[in-house]
XYZ file of C-alpha atoms in Angstrom:
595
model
C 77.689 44.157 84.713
C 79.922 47.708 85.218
C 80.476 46.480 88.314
C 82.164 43.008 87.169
C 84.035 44.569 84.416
C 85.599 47.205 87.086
C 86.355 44.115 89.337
C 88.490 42.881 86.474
C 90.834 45.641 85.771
C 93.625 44.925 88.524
C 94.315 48.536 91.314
C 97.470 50.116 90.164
C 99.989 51.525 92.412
C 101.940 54.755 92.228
C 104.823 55.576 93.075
C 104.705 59.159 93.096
C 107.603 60.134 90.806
C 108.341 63.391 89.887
C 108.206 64.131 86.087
C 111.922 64.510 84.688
C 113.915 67.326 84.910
C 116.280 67.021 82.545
C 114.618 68.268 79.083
C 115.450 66.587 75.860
C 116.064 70.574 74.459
C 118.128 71.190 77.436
C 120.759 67.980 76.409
C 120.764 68.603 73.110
C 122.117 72.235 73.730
C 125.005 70.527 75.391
C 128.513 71.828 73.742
C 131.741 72.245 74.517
C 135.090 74.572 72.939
C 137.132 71.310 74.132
C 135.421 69.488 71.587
C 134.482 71.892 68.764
C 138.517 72.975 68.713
C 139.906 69.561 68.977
C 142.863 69.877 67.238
C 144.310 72.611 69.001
C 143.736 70.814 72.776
C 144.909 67.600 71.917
C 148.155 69.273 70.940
C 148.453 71.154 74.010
C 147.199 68.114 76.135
C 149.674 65.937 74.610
C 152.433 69.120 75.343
C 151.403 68.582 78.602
C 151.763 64.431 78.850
C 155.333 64.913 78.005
C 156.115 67.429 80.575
C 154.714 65.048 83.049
C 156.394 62.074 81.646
C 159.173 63.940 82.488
C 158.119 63.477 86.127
C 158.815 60.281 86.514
C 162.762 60.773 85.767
C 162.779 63.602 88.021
C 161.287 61.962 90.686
C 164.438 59.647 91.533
C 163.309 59.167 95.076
C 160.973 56.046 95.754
C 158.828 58.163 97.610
C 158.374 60.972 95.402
C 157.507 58.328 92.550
C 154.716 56.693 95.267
C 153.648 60.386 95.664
C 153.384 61.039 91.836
C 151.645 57.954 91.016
C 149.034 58.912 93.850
C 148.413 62.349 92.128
C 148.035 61.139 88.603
C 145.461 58.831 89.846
C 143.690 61.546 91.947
C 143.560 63.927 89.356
C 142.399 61.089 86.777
C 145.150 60.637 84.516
C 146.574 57.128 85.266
C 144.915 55.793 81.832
C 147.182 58.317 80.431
C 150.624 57.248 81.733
C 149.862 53.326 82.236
C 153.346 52.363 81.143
C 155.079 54.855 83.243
C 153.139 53.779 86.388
C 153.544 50.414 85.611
C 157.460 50.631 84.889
C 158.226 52.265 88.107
C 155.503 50.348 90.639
C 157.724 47.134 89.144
C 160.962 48.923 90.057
C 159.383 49.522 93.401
C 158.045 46.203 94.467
C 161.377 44.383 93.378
C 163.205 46.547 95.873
C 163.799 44.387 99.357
C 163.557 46.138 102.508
C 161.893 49.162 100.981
C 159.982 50.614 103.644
C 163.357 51.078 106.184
C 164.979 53.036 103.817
C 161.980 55.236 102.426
C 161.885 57.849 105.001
C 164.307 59.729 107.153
C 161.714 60.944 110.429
C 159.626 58.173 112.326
C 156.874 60.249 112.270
C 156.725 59.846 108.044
C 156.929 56.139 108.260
C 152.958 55.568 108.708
C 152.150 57.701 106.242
C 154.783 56.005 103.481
C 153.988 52.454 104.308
C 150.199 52.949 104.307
C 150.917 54.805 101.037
C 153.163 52.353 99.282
C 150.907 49.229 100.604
C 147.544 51.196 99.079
C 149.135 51.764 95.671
C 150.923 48.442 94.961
C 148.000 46.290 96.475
C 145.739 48.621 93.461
C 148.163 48.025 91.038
C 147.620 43.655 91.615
C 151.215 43.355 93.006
C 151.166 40.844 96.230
C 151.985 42.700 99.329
C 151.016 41.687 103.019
C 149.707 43.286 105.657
C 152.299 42.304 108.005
C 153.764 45.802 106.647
C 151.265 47.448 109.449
C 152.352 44.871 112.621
C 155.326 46.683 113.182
C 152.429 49.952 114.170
C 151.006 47.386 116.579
C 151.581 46.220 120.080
C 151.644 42.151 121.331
C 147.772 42.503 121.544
C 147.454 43.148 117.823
C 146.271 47.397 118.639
C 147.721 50.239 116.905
C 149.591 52.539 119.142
C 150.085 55.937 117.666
C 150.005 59.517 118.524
C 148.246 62.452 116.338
C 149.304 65.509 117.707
C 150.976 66.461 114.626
C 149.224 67.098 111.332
C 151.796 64.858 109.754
C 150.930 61.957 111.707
C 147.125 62.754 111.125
C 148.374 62.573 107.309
C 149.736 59.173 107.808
C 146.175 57.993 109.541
C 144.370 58.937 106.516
C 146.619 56.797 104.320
C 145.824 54.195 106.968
C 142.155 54.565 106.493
C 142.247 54.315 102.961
C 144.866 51.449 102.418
C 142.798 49.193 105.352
C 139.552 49.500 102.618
C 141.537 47.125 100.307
C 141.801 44.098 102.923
C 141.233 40.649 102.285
C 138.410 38.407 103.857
C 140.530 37.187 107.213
C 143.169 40.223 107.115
C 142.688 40.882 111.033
C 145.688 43.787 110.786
C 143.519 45.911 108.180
C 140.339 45.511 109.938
C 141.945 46.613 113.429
C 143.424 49.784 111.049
C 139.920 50.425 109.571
C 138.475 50.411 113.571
C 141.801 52.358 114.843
C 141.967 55.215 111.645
C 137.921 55.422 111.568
C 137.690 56.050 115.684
C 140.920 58.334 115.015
C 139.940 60.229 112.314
C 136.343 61.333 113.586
C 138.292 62.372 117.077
C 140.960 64.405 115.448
C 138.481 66.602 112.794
C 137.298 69.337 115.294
C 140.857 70.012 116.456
C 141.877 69.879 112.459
C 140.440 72.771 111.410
C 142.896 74.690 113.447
C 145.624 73.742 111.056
C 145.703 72.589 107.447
C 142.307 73.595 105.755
C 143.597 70.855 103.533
C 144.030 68.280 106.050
C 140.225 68.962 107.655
C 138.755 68.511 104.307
C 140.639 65.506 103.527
C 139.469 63.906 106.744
C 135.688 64.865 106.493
C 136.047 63.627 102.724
C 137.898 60.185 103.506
C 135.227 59.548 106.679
C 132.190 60.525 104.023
C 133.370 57.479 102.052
C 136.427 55.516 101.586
C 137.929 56.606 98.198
C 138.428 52.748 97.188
C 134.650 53.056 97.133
C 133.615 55.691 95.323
C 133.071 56.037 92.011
C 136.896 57.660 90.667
C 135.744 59.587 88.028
C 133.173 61.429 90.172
C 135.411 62.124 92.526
C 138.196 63.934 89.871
C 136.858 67.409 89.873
C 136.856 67.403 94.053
C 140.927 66.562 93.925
C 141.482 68.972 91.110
C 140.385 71.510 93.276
C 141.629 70.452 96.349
C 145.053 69.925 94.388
C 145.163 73.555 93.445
C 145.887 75.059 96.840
C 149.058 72.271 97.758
C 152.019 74.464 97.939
C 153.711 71.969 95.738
C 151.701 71.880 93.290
C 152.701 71.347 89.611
C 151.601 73.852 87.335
C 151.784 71.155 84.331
C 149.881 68.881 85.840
C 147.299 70.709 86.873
C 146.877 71.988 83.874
C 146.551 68.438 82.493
C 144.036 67.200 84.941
C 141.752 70.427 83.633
C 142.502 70.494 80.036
C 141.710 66.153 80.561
C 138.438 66.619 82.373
C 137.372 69.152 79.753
C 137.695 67.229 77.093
C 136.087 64.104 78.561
C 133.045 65.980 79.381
C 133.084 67.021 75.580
C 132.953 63.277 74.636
C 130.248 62.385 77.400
C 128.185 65.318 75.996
C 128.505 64.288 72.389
C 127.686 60.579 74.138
C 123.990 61.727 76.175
C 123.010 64.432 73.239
C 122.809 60.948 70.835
C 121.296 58.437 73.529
C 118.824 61.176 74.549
C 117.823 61.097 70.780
C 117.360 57.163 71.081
C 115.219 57.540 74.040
C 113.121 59.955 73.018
C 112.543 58.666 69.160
C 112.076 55.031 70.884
C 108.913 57.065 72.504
C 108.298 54.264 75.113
C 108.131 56.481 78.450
C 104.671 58.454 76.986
C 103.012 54.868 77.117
C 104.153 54.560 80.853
C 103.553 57.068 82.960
C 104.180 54.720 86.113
C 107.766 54.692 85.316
C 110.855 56.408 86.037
C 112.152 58.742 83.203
C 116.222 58.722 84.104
C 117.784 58.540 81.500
C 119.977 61.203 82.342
C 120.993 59.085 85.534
C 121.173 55.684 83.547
C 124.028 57.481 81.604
C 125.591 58.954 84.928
C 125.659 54.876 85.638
C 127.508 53.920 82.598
C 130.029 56.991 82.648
C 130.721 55.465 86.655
C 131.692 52.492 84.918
C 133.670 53.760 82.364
C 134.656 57.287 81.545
C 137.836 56.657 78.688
C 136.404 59.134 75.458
C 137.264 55.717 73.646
C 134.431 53.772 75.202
C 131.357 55.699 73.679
C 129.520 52.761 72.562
C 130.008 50.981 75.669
C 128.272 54.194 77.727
C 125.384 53.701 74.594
C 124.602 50.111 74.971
C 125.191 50.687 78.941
C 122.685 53.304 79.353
C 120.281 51.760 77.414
C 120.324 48.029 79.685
C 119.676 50.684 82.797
C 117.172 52.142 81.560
C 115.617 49.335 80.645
C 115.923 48.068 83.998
C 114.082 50.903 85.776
C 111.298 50.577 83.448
C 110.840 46.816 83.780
C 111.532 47.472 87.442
C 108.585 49.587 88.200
C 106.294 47.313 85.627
C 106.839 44.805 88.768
C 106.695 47.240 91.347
C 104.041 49.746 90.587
C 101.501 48.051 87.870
C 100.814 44.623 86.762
C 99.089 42.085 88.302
C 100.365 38.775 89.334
C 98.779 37.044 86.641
C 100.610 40.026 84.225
C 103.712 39.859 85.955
C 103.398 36.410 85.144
C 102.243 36.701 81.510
C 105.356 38.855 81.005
C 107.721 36.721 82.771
C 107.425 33.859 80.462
C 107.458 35.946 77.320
C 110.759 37.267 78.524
C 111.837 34.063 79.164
C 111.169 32.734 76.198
C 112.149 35.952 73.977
C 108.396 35.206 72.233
C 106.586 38.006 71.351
C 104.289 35.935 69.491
C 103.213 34.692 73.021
C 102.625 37.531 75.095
C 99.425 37.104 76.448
C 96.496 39.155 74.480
C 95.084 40.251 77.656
C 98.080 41.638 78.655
C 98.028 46.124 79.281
C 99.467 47.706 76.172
C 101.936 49.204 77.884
C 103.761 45.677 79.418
C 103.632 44.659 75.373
C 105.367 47.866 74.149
C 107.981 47.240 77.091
C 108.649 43.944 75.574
C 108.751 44.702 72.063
C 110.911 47.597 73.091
C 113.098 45.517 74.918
C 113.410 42.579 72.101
C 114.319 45.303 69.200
C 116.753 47.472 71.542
C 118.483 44.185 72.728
C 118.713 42.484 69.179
C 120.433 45.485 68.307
C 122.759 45.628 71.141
C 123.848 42.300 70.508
C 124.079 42.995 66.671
C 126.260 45.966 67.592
C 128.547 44.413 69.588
C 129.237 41.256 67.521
C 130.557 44.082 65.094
C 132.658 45.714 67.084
C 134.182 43.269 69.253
C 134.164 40.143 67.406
C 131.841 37.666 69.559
C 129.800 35.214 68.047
C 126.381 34.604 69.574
C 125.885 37.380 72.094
C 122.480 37.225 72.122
C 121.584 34.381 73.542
C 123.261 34.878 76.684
C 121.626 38.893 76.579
C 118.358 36.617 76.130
C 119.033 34.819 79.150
C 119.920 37.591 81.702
C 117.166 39.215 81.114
C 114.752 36.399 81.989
C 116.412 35.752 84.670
C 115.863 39.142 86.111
C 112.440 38.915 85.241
C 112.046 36.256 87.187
C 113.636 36.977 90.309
C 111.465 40.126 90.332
C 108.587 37.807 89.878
C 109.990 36.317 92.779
C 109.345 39.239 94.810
C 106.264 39.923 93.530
C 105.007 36.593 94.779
C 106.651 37.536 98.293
C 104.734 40.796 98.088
C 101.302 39.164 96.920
C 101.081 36.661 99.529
C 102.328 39.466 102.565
C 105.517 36.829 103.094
C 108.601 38.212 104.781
C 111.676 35.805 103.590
C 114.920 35.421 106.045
C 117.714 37.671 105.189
C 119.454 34.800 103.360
C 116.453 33.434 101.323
C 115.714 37.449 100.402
C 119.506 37.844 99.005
C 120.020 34.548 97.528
C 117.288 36.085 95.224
C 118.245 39.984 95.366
C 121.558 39.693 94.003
C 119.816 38.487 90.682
C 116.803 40.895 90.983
C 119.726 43.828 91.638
C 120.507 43.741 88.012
C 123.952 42.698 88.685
C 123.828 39.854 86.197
C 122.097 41.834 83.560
C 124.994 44.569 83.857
C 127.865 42.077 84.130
C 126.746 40.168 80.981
C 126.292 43.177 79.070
C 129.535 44.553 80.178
C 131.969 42.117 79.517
C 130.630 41.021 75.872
C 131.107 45.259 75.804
C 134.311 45.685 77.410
C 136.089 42.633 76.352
C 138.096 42.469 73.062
C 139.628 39.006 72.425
C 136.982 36.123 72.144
C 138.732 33.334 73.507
C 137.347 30.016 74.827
C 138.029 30.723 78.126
C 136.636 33.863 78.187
C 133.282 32.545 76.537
C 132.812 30.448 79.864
C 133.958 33.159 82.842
C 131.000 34.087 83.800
C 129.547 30.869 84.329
C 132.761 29.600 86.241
C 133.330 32.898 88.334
C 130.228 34.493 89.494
C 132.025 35.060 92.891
C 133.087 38.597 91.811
C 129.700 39.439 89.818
C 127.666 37.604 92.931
C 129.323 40.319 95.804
C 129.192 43.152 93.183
C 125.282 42.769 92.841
C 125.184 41.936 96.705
C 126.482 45.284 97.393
C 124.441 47.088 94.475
C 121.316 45.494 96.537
C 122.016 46.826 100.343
C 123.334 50.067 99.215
C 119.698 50.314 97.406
C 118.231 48.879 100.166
C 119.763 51.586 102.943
C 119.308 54.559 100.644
C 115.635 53.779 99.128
C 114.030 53.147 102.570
C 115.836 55.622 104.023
C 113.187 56.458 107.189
C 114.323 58.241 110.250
C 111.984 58.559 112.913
C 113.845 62.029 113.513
C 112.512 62.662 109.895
C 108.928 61.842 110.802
C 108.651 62.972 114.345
C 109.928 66.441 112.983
C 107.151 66.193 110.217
C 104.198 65.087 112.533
C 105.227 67.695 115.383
C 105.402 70.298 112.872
C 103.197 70.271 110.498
C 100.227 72.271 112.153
C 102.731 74.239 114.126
C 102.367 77.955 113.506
C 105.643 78.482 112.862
C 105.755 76.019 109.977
C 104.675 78.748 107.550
C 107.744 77.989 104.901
C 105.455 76.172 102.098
C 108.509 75.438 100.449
C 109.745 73.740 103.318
C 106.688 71.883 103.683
C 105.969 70.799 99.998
C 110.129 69.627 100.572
C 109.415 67.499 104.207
C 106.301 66.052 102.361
C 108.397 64.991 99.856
C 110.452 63.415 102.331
C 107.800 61.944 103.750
C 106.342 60.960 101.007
C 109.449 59.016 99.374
C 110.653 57.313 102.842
C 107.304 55.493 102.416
C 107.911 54.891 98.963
C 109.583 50.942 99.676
C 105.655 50.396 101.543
C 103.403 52.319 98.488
C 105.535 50.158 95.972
C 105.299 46.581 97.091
C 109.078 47.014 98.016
C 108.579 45.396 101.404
C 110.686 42.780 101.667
C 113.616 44.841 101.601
C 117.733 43.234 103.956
C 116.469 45.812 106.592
C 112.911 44.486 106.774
C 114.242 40.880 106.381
C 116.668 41.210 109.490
C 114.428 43.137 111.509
C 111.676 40.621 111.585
C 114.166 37.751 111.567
C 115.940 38.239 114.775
C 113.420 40.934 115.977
C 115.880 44.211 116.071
C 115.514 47.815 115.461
C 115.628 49.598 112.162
C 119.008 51.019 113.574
C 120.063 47.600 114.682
C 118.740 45.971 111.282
C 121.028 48.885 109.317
C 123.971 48.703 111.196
C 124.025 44.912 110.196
C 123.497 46.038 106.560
C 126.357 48.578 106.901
C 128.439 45.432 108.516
C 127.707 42.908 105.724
C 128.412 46.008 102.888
C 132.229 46.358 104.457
C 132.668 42.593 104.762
C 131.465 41.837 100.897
C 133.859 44.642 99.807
C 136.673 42.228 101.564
C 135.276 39.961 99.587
C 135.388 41.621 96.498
C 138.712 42.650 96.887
C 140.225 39.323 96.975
C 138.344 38.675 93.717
C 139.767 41.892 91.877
C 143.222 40.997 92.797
C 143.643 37.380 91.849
C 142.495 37.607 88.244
C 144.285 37.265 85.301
C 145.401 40.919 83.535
C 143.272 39.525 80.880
C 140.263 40.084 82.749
C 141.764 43.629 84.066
C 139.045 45.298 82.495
C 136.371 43.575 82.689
C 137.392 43.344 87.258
C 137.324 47.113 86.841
C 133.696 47.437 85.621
C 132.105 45.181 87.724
C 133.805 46.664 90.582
C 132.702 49.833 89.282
C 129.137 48.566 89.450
C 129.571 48.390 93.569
C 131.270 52.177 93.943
C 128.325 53.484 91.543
C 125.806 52.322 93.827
C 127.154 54.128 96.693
C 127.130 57.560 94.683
C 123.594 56.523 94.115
C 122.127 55.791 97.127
C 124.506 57.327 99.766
C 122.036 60.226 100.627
C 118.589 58.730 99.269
C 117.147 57.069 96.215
C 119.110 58.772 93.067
C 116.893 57.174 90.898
C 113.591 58.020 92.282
C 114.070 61.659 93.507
C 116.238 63.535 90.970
C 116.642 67.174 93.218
C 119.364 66.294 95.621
C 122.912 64.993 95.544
C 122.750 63.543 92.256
C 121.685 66.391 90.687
C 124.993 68.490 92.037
C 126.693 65.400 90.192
C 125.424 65.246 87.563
C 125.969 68.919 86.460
C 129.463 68.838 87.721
C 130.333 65.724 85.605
C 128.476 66.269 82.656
C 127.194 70.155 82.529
C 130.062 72.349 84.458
C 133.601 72.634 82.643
C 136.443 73.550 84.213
C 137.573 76.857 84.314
C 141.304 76.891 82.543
């Protein structure tokens, strides 16, 4: 009779997660002077914006305005001087036969027409890239010489304007190959000159800055931005005294959704799950940063965090018949109908989930003026549930799906849809009837956002080398591996590389291709690497071809792309919290800057 009974309680899987490290005493302890002596900051920040407004009329040279418009945006200012970047990128692109009379030496010319195409193609105007063909020879390569820092200047700008390319743009995708094979050639002999230059390079070749996450990625051209030797002193003051007082507002922001999380009390019932909050907020500043979006971050952090949890319900505990239980109560928002049998846990999740979205959708029909958000919050939701069902099935039944069958699936199960939703009835703030139906007549741009959210979790969660193993199994009985430190770390490694196996995450792109055309993990990741660059094309041609209407609402779900490489460039951000995202995290949200 024991023995039946055992028989009937379903194995449950861990994960191994390590317990969170960021304490709810430790984030409520979170202050800052740039918020407790408001007054006196704002009145020296805005001091400072009209110094630099000043900039603009000073700058009477096209290319000193392109160059000024590039270091606002560095230094994470551009929300601050909209109108002024906007009045003189119009002046700019009216101008006919700009790029022959921007620069005096041949060697600048790269450099400013790379720099004027980046900025105006960001900005939405139309600009081809026939600007480049006149850097080409009659078989379509770029000829160019680097022997001169300056010119190496101008291949960086190349780099970086050839990530904003089009789907079909052959001249930015022969500048991506020509800059890339440049730029990795040309760093050893770099750090002979410019210690600027060299750090540039490494940076740009780390990732292109059209996809990273801008906000991160202030602090790094703050500092870099101190040691030009024409630097402006009231600028850089700006960019400080700005990221300062940011951080105050994203501190006041995690001290009050740290309260929800822990007075919500759903993570002591589930001890399966990943406790990120922390991270979940680190999400929703990548999307938007602006002190005036607080209740976006909220609501934000709160959908990630739910998406973890219900993630590793699929992953790591129920059963198939659970997983199914819970599917259809989520489907049908019932939780009259959740099945009795169901684990305690998997009914808290739910109720959790129905009272936290209710009041999401309460929220937001307050603020922003939409009728009837929760419905469509409803629906996202089971349809998430649903493709993870989806996998669960694959998983159950040891089936391996073809690359296409597994994404046509994984762009739902990447959350994409659940964030998009949630983010424009968020972001948005004039309910029109047109508006009410965009997502259900564009899902291009949401479709390659979540595609790249997927692969980019896909590369950094099953992130096995066999250097990385070989090392551990040659190793690990040597006499010399005495370090325990070392070891508990490789084990970790170890440990965590076979986390995608331990989870039920088999059916991974890289699993998918490998077993479909029978390739090598390297093989099978160099595709996903391939098919991440080529839905970026994609994406760009979305974000530039919408109405400014929808300006904000491109922004964030373009945002959710860039915040999944800062995720999972080095590893699984989620799942191990002590490495990358850890320096991040106390940079963006812990470290001020010192004024």
């Amino acid at each position: 009779m024991k023995s039946e009974v055992c028989n009937m309680v379903p194995e449950r899987q861990s994960a191994h997660y390590k317990p969170n490290i960021w304490k709810y005493d430790f984030l409520q302890s979170l202050t800052s002077k740039y918020d407790e002596e408001e007054d006196y900051y704002r009145s020296r920040a805005e001091k400072l914006k009209e110094d630099v407004k000043h900039l603009f009329v000073e700058a009477g040279e096209v290319l000193a305005k392109l160059e000024l418009i590039d270091t606002i945006r560095k230094l994470g200012l551009s929300n601050l001087f909209e109108d002024e970047i906007r009045e003189a990128l119009d002046t700019i692109a009216s101008m006919e036969n700009i790029i022959e009379n921007l620069c005096g030496a041949e060697e600048d010319l790269l450099y400013v027409t790379a720099l004027y195409f980046r900025l105006l193609r960001e900005y939405g105007y139309e600009i081809s890239q026939d600007v480049f063909s006149g850097f080409m020879d009659e078989k379509g390569r770029f000829l160019l010489s680097t022997s001169t820092q300056t010119k190496i200047k101008g291949v960086i700008e190349l780099f970086e304007a050839s990530h904003l390319g089009f789907e079909g743009e052959n001249i930015l995708v022969e500048a991506k190959a020509f800059s890339t094979k440049t730029l990795k050639c040309c760093v050893p002999s770099s750090t002979q000159g410019s210690d600027l230059i060299t750090k540039t390079v490494s940076h740009a070749l780390e990732l292109s800055a059209h996809w990273r996450v801008h906000w991160f990625n202030v602090k790094w051209h703050i500092n870099l931005y101190e040691k030009n030797r024409v630097m402006n002193k009231n600028l850089f003051e700006l960019s400080k005294l700005n990221f300062n007082m940011v951080q105050a507002t994203l501190q006041n922001d995690l001290r009050e959704i740290s309260r929800w999380w822990r007075n919500l009390g759903l993570i002591e019932n589930l001890n399966f799950t990943r406790d990120r909050l922390v991270e979940s907020f680190m999400c929703a500043v990548g999307l938007v940063f602006q002190p005036n979006l607080s209740n976006f971050r909220k609501w934000l952090t709160k959908v990630v965090v739910f998406v973890l949890v219900i993630d590793d319900i699929y992953d790591n505990y129920g059963s198939l018949e659970e997983l199914q239980d819970f599917t259809n109560a989520v489907d049908r928002w019932d939780s009259k109908g959740i099945d009795e049998h169901l684990p305690n846990c998997m009914k808290l999740c739910f109720q959790a989930l129905n009272d936290t979205t209710n009041q999401i959708a309460y929220e937001i029909q307050n603020e922003k003026g939409w009728n009837q958000v929760l419905p469509d919050l409803k629906k996202v939701w089971g349809d998430f549930c649903k493709a993870l069902f989806v996998e669960a099935k694959w998983y159950n039944k040891g089936y391996t799906p073809t690359l296409q069958e597994y994404l046509s699936n994984a762009w739902i199960s990447s959350s994409g849809t659940v964030l998009a939703v949630h983010s424009f009835f968020s972001i948005m703030n004039e309910p029109t009837k047109e508006m009410a139906h965009f997502l259900d007549k564009n899902q291009d741009l949401v479709y390659y956002s979540s595609i790249i959210i997927r692969l980019c979790n896909d590369l950094g969660t099953s992130a096995v080398t066999n250097n990385t193993l070989n090392f551990f199994t040659k190793n690990v009985y040597s006499d010399h591996f005495v370090d325990l430190f070392l070891f508990d770390n490789i084990w970790l490694i170890f440990n965590s590389t076979q986390a995608e196996l331990e989870r039920g995450d088999v059916a991974s792109s890289i699993l998918c291709y490998m077993r479909e055309v029978n390739v090598s993990d390297e093989v099978a990741r160099n595709h996903i690497k391939a098919m991440i660059s080529e839905t970026w094309s994609k994406i760009n041609g979305q974000c530039f071809s919408r109405s400014p209407l929808l300006k904000s609402f491109v922004n964030v779900t373009t945002n959710f792309a860039r915040v999944s490489h800062s995720l999972y460039q080095y590893g699984d951000g989620f799942g191990v919290q002590d490495q990358d995202i850890k320096k991040t995290i106390l940079s963006l949200l812990v470290e001020p800057m010192s004024m």
